[in-house]
Short mmCIF file of C-alpha atoms and ligand atoms in Angstrom, two decimals:
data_model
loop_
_atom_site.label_atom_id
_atom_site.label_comp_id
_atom_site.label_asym_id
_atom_site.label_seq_id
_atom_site.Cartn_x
_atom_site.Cartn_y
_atom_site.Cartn_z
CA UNK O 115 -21.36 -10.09 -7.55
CA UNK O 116 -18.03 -8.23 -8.14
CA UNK O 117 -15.30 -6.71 -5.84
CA UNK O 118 -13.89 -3.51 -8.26
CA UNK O 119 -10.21 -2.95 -7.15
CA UNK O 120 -9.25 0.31 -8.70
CA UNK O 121 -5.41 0.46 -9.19
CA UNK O 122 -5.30 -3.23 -9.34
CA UNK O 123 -2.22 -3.52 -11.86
CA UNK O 124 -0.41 -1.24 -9.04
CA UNK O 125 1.78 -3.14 -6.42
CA UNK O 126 -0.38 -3.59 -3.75
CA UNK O 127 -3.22 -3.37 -6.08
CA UNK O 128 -2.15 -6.43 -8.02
CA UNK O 129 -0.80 -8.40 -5.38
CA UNK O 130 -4.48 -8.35 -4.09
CA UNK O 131 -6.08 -8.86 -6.65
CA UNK O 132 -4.13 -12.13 -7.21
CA UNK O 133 -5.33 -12.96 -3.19
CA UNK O 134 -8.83 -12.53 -3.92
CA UNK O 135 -8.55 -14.62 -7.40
CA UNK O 136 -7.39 -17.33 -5.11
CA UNK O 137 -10.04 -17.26 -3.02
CA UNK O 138 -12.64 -17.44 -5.29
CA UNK O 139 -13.62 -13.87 -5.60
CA UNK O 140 -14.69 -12.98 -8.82
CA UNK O 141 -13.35 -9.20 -9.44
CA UNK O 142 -13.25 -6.06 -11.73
CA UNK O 143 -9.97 -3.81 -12.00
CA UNK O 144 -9.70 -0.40 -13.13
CA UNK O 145 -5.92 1.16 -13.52
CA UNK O 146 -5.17 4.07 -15.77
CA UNK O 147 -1.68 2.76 -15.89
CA UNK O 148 0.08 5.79 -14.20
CA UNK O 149 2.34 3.64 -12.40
CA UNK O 150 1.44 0.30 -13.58
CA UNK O 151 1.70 -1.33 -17.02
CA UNK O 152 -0.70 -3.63 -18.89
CA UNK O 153 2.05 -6.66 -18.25
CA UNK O 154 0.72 -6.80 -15.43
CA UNK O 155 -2.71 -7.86 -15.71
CA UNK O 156 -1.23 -10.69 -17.52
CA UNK O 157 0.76 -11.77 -14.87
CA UNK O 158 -1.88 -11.82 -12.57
CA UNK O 159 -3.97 -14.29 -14.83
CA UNK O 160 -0.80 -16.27 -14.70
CA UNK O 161 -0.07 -16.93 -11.54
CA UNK O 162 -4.49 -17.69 -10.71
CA UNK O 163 -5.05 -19.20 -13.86
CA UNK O 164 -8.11 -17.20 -13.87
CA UNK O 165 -9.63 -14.08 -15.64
CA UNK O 166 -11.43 -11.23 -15.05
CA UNK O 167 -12.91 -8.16 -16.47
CA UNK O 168 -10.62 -5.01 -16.78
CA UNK O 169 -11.24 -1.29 -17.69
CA UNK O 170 -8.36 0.99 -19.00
CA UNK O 171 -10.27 4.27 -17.44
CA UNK O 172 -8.84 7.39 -14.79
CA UNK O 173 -11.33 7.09 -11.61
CA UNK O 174 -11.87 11.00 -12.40
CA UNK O 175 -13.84 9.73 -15.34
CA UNK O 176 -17.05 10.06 -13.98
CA UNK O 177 -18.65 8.24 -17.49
CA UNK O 178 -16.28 5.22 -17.51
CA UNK O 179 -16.80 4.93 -13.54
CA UNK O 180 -20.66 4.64 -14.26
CA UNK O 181 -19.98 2.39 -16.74
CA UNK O 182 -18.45 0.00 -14.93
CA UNK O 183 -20.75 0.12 -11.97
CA UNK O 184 -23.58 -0.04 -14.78
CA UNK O 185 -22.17 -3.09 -16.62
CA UNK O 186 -21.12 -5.00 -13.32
CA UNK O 187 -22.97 -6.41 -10.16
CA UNK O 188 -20.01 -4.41 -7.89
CA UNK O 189 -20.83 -5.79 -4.39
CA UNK O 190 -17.49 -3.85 -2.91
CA UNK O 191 -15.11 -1.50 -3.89
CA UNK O 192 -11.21 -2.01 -2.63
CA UNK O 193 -9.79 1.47 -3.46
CA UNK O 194 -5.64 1.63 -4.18
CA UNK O 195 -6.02 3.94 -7.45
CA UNK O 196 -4.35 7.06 -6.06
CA UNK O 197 -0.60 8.87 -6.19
CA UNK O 198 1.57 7.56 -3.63
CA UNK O 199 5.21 9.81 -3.54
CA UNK O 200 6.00 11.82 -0.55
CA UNK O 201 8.34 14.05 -2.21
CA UNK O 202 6.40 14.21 -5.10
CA UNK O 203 3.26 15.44 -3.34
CA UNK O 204 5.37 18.71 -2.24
CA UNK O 205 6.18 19.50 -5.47
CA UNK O 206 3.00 19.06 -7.08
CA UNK O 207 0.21 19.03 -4.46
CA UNK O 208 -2.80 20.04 -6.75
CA UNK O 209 -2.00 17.17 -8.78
CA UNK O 210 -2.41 15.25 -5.87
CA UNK O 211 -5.27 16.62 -4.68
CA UNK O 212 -7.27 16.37 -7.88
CA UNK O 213 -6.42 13.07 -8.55
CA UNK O 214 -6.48 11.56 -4.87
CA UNK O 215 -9.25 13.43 -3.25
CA UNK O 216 -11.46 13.80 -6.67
CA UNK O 217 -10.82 10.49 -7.79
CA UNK O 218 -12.44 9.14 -4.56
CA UNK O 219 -15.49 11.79 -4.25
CA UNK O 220 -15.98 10.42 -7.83
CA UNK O 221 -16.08 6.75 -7.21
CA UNK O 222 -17.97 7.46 -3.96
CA UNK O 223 -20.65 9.39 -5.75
CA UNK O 224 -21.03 6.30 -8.02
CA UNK O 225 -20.80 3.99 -5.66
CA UNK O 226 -23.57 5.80 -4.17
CA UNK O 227 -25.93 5.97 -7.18
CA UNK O 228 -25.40 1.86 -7.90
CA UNK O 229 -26.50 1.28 -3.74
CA UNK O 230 -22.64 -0.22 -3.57
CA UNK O 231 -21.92 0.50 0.16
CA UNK O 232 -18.91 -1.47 1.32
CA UNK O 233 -15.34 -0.24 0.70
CA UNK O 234 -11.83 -0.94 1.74
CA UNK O 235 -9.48 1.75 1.64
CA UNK O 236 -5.57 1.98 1.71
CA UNK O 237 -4.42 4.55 3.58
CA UNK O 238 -1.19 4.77 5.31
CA UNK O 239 0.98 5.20 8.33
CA UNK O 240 2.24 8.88 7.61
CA UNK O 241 -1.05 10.14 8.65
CA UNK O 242 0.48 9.73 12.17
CA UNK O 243 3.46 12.17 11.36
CA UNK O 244 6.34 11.82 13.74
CA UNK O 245 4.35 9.78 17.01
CA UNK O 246 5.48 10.43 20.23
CA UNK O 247 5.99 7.16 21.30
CA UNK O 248 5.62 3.48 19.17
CA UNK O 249 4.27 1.39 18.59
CA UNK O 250 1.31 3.28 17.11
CA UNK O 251 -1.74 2.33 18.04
CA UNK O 252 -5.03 3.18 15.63
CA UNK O 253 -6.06 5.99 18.46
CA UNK O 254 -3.11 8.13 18.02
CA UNK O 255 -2.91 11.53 17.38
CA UNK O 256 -2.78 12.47 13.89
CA UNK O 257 -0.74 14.78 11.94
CA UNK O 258 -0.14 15.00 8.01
CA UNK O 259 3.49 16.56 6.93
CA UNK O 260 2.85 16.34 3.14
CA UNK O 261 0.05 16.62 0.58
CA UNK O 262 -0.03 13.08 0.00
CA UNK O 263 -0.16 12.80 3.58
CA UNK O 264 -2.78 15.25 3.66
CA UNK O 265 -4.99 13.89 0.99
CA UNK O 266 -4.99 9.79 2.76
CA UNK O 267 -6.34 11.88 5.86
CA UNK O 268 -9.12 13.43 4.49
CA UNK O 269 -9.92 10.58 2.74
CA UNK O 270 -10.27 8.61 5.73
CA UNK O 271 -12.63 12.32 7.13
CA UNK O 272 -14.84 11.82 3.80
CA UNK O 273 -15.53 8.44 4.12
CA UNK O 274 -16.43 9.18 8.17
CA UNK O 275 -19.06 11.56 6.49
CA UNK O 276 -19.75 9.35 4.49
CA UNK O 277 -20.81 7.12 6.91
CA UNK O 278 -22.64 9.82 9.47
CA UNK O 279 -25.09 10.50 6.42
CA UNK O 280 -25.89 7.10 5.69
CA UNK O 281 -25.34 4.39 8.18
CA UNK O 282 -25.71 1.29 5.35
CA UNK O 283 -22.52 2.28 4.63
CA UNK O 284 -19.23 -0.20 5.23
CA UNK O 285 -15.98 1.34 5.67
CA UNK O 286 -12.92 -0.21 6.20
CA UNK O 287 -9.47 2.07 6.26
CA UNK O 288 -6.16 0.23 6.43
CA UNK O 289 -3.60 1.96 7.47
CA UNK O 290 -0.28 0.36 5.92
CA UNK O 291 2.90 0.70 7.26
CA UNK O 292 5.95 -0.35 5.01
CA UNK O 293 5.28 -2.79 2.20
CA UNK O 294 8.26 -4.68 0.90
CA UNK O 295 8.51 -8.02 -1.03
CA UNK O 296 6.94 -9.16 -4.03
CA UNK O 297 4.77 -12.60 -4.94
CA UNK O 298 6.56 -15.93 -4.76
CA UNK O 299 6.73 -16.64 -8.48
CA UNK O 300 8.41 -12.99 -8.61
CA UNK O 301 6.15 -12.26 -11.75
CA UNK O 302 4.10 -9.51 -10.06
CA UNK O 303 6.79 -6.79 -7.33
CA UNK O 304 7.73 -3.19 -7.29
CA UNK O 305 8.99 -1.51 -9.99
CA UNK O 306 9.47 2.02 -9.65
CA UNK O 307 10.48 4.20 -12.49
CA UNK O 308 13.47 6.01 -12.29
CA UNK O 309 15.64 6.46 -9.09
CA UNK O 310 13.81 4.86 -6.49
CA UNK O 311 12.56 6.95 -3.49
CA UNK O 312 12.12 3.39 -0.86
CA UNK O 313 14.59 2.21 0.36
CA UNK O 314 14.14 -1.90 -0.70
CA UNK O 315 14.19 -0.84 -4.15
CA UNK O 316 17.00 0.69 -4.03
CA UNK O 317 18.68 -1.93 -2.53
CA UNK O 318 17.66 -3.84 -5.19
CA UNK O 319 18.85 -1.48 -8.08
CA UNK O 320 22.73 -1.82 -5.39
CA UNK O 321 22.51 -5.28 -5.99
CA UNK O 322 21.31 -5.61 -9.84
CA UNK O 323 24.25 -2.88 -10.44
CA UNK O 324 21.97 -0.53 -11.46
CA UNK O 325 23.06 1.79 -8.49
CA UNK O 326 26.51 1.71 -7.50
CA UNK O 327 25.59 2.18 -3.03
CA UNK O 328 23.32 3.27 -1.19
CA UNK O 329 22.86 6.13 1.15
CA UNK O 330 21.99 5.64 4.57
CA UNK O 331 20.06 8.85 5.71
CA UNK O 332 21.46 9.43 8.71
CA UNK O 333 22.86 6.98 11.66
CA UNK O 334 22.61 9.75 14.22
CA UNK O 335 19.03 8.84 14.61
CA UNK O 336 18.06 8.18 18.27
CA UNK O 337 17.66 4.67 17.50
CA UNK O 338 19.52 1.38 18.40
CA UNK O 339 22.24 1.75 15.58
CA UNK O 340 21.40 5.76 14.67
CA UNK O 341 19.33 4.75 11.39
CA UNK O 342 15.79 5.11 10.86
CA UNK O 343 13.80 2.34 11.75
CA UNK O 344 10.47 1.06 10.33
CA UNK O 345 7.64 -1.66 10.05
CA UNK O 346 8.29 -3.79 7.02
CA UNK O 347 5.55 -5.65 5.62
CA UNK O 348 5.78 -8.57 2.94
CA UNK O 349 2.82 -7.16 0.30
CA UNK O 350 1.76 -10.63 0.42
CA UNK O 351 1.01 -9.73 3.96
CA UNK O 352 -0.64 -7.00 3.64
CA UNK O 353 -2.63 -8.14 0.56
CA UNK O 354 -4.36 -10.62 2.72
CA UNK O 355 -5.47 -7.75 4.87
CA UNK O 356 -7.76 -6.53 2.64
CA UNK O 357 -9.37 -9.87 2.43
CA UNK O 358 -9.97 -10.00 5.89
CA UNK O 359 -11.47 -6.31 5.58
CA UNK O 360 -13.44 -7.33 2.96
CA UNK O 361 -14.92 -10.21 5.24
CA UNK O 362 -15.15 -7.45 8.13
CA UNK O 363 -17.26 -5.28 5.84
CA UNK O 364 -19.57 -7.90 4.60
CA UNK O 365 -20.17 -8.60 8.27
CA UNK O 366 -20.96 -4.87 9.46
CA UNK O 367 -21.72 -1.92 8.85
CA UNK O 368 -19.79 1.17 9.93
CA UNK O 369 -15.96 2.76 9.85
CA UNK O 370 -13.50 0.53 11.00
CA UNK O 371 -9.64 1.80 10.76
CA UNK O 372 -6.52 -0.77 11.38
CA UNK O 373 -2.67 -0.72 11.38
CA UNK O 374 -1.34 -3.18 8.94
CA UNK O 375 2.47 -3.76 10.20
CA UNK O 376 4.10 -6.38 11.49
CA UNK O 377 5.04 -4.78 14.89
CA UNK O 378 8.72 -5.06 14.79
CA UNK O 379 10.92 -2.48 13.59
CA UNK O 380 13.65 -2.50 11.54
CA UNK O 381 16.73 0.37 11.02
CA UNK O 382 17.74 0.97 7.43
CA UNK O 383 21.24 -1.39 8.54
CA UNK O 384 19.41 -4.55 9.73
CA UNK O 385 17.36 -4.18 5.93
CA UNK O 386 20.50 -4.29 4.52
CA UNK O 387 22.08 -7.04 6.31
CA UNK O 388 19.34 -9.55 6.45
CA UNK O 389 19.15 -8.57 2.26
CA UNK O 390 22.97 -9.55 2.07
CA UNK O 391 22.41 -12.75 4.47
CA UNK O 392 19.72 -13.95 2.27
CA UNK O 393 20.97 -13.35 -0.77
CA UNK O 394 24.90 -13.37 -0.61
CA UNK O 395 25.38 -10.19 -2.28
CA UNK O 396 27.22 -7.38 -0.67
CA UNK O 397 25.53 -4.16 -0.41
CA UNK O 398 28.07 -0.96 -1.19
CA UNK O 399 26.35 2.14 0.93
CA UNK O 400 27.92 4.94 2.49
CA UNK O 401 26.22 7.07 5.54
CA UNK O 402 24.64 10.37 4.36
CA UNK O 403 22.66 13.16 5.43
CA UNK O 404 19.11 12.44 6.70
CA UNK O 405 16.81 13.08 4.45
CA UNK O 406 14.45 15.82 4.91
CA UNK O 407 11.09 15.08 6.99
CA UNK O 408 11.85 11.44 7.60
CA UNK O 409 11.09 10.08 11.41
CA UNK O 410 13.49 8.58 13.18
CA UNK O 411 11.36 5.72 14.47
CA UNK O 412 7.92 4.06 14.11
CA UNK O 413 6.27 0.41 13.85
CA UNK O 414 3.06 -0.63 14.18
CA UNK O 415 0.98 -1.95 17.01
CA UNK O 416 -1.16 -4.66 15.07
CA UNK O 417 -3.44 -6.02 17.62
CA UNK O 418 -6.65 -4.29 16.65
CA UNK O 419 -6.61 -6.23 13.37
CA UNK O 420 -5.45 -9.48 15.33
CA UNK O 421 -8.50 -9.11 17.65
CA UNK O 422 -11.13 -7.74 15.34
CA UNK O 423 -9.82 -8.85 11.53
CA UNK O 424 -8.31 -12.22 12.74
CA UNK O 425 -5.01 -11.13 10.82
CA UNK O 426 -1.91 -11.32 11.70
CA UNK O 427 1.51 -11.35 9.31
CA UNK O 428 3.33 -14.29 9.33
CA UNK O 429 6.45 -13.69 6.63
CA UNK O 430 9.45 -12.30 8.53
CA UNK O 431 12.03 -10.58 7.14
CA UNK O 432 14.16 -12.63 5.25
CA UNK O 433 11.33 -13.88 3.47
CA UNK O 434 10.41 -9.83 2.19
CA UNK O 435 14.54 -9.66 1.43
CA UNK O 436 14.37 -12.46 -0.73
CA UNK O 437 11.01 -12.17 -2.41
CA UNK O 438 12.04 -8.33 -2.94
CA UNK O 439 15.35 -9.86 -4.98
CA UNK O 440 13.68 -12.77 -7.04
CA UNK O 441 11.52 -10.47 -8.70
CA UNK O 442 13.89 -7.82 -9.60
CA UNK O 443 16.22 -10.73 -11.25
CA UNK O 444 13.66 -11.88 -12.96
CA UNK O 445 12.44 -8.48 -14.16
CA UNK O 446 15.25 -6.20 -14.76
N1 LIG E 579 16.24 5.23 3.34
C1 LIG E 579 17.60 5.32 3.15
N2 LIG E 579 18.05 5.38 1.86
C2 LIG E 579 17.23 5.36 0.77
C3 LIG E 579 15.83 5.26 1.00
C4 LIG E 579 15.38 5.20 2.30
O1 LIG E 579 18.40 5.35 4.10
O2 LIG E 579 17.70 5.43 -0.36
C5 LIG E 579 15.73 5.13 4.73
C6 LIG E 579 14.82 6.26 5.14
O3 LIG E 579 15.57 7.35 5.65
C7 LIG E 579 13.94 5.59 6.19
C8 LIG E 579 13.83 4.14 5.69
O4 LIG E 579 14.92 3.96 4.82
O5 LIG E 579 14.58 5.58 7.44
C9 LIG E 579 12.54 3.87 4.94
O6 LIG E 579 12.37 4.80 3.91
P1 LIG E 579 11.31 4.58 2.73
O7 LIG E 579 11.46 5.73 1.79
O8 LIG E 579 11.44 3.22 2.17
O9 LIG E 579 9.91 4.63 3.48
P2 LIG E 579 9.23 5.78 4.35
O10 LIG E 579 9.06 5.22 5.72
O11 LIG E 579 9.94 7.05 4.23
O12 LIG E 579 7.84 5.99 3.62
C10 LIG E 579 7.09 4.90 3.12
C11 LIG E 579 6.36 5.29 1.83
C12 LIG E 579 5.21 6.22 2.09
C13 LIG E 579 4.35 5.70 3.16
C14 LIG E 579 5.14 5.39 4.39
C15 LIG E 579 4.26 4.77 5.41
O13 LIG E 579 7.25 5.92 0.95
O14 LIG E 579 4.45 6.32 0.92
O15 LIG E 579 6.19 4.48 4.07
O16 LIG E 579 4.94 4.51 6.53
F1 LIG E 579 3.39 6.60 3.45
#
């Protein structure tokens, strides 16, 4: 049997999908290539030394998503196909409904009709908004400030209902926090088109020369040094999450939601100190305006997946500066 990863050439997607390789898993990916490119699926065979069966189709296409499911045992379904930019949700939020939202009723309604009743789904730390007080624990209150936001949220609702109708059903929703880093051979990373919107990739573009600073938003945050502070995550990390979920859902049956973070934070100037340590290369930035919607402060509390998943990260952050930089040198 097969575990289908849709968006597997995507970064999180693809660093998993290398993970599971490893481990023996055989597996399926599906990718449009809306933020991905066929490179990578090479890459990925690379670094396992292994293959595996791939289909160029949009998880909207209900025909191609039959087809899969029709031409493959699919055991379990990790689900990363989906749009993933903030500011890009505001500006075009049916886009991101139809593709988020639809794409998954689709691939649950498949899933359905093939009796394939265990997923893993990435959702994300924003569906917490602005918490009160950190770190966040799974129980918070939640509160979406964007469409993309918005559609991780009800998502998460969906597959809940899922669930109530038919209690066969194995959900597991991680709830990332912020992945940086790339794989160790830095043949598989992030690489956003145009300007970046995260900040370690743009970092990266300061240091390739792409981008001649950075700007800070904001160091009047209420935080230790004023700048916005966050959970960074090596992908690696994170990746081997979802293998851990994947054990979790083969074990049981029913919805089971954890924070993938590290549980440290991090403001924007420690990022770019420990990325000049490690790498001794200056980073230009200058302090700007904060950027619209962005929290001042949040990290994770992990310990539900420590207790329950057995998972835990264990890269720290010079590790996720240094990966980050080794794979844009080696792809730029
Ligand atoms: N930042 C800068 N300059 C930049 C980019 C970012 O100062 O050029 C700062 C931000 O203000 C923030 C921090 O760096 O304080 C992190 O910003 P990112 O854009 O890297 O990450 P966000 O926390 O805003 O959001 C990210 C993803 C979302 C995801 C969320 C989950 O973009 O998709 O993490 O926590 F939902």
């Amino acid at each position: 049997m097969a575990i289908l990863v849709t968006g597997g050439a995507g970064y999180i997607g693809s660093h998993t999908s290398v993970e599971l390789l490893e481990c023996g898993e055989d597996i399926v990916i599906v990718d449009n290539f809306s933020n991905s490119s066929p490179e990578v699926l090479e890459k990925i065979k690379e670094i396992t030394g292994k293959d595996f069966k791939f289909y160029e189709a949009d998880i909207l296409d209900k025909e191609s998503m039959d087809k899969i499911f029709k031409e493959n045992d699919i055991e379990a379904v990790i689900h990363f196909a989906g749009f993933k930019a903030v500011g890009e949700s505001v500006q075009k939020p049916i886009q991101y409904y139809t593709n988020n939202i639809s794409g998954t009723l689709v691939l649950l309604d498949v899933m359905k009709k093939y009796n394939c009743k265990k997923i893993i789904f990435s959702s994300t730390a924003t569906v917490y908004g602005s918490p009160k007080i950190v770190p966040v624990k799974e129980d918070f209150e939640l509160h979406t400030e964007s469409p993309y936001a918005t559609t991780k949220l009800m998502i998460e609702k969906i597959l809940q209902d899922v669930y109530t109708s038919d209690n066969d059903f194995s959900v597991v929703v991680l709830r990332y926090f912020n992945p940086i880093g790339a794989h160790k051979t830095g043949l598989i990373g992030e690489k956003p088109n145009g300007i970046p919107n995260n900040l370690m990739p743009y970092i990266t573009q300061v240091a390739a020369g792409i981008r001649e600073q950075l700007n800070v938003f904001g160091n009047d945050y209420d935080t230790p040094d004023g700048t916005g502070v966050r959970d960074y995550i090596h992908v690696v990390d994170l990746s081997l999450g979802h293998l851990k979920a994947l054990e979790k859902a083969r074990k049981e049956k029913g919805v089971n939601i954890y924070n993938l973070g590290t549980g440290i934070g991090y403001s924007v100037l420690d990022i770019v100190k420990a990325f000049e340590k490690v790498n001794n290369i200056e980073i230009k930035y200058v302090i700007t305006d904060r950027r619209p919607g962005d929290v001042a402060m949040y990290y994770a509390d992990p310990q539900k997946a420590k207790e329950e998943l057995g998972w835990i990260a264990t890269r720290d952050i010079d590790e996720m500066c240094k990966d980050s930089w080794n794979f844009t040198k080696k792809n730029m």
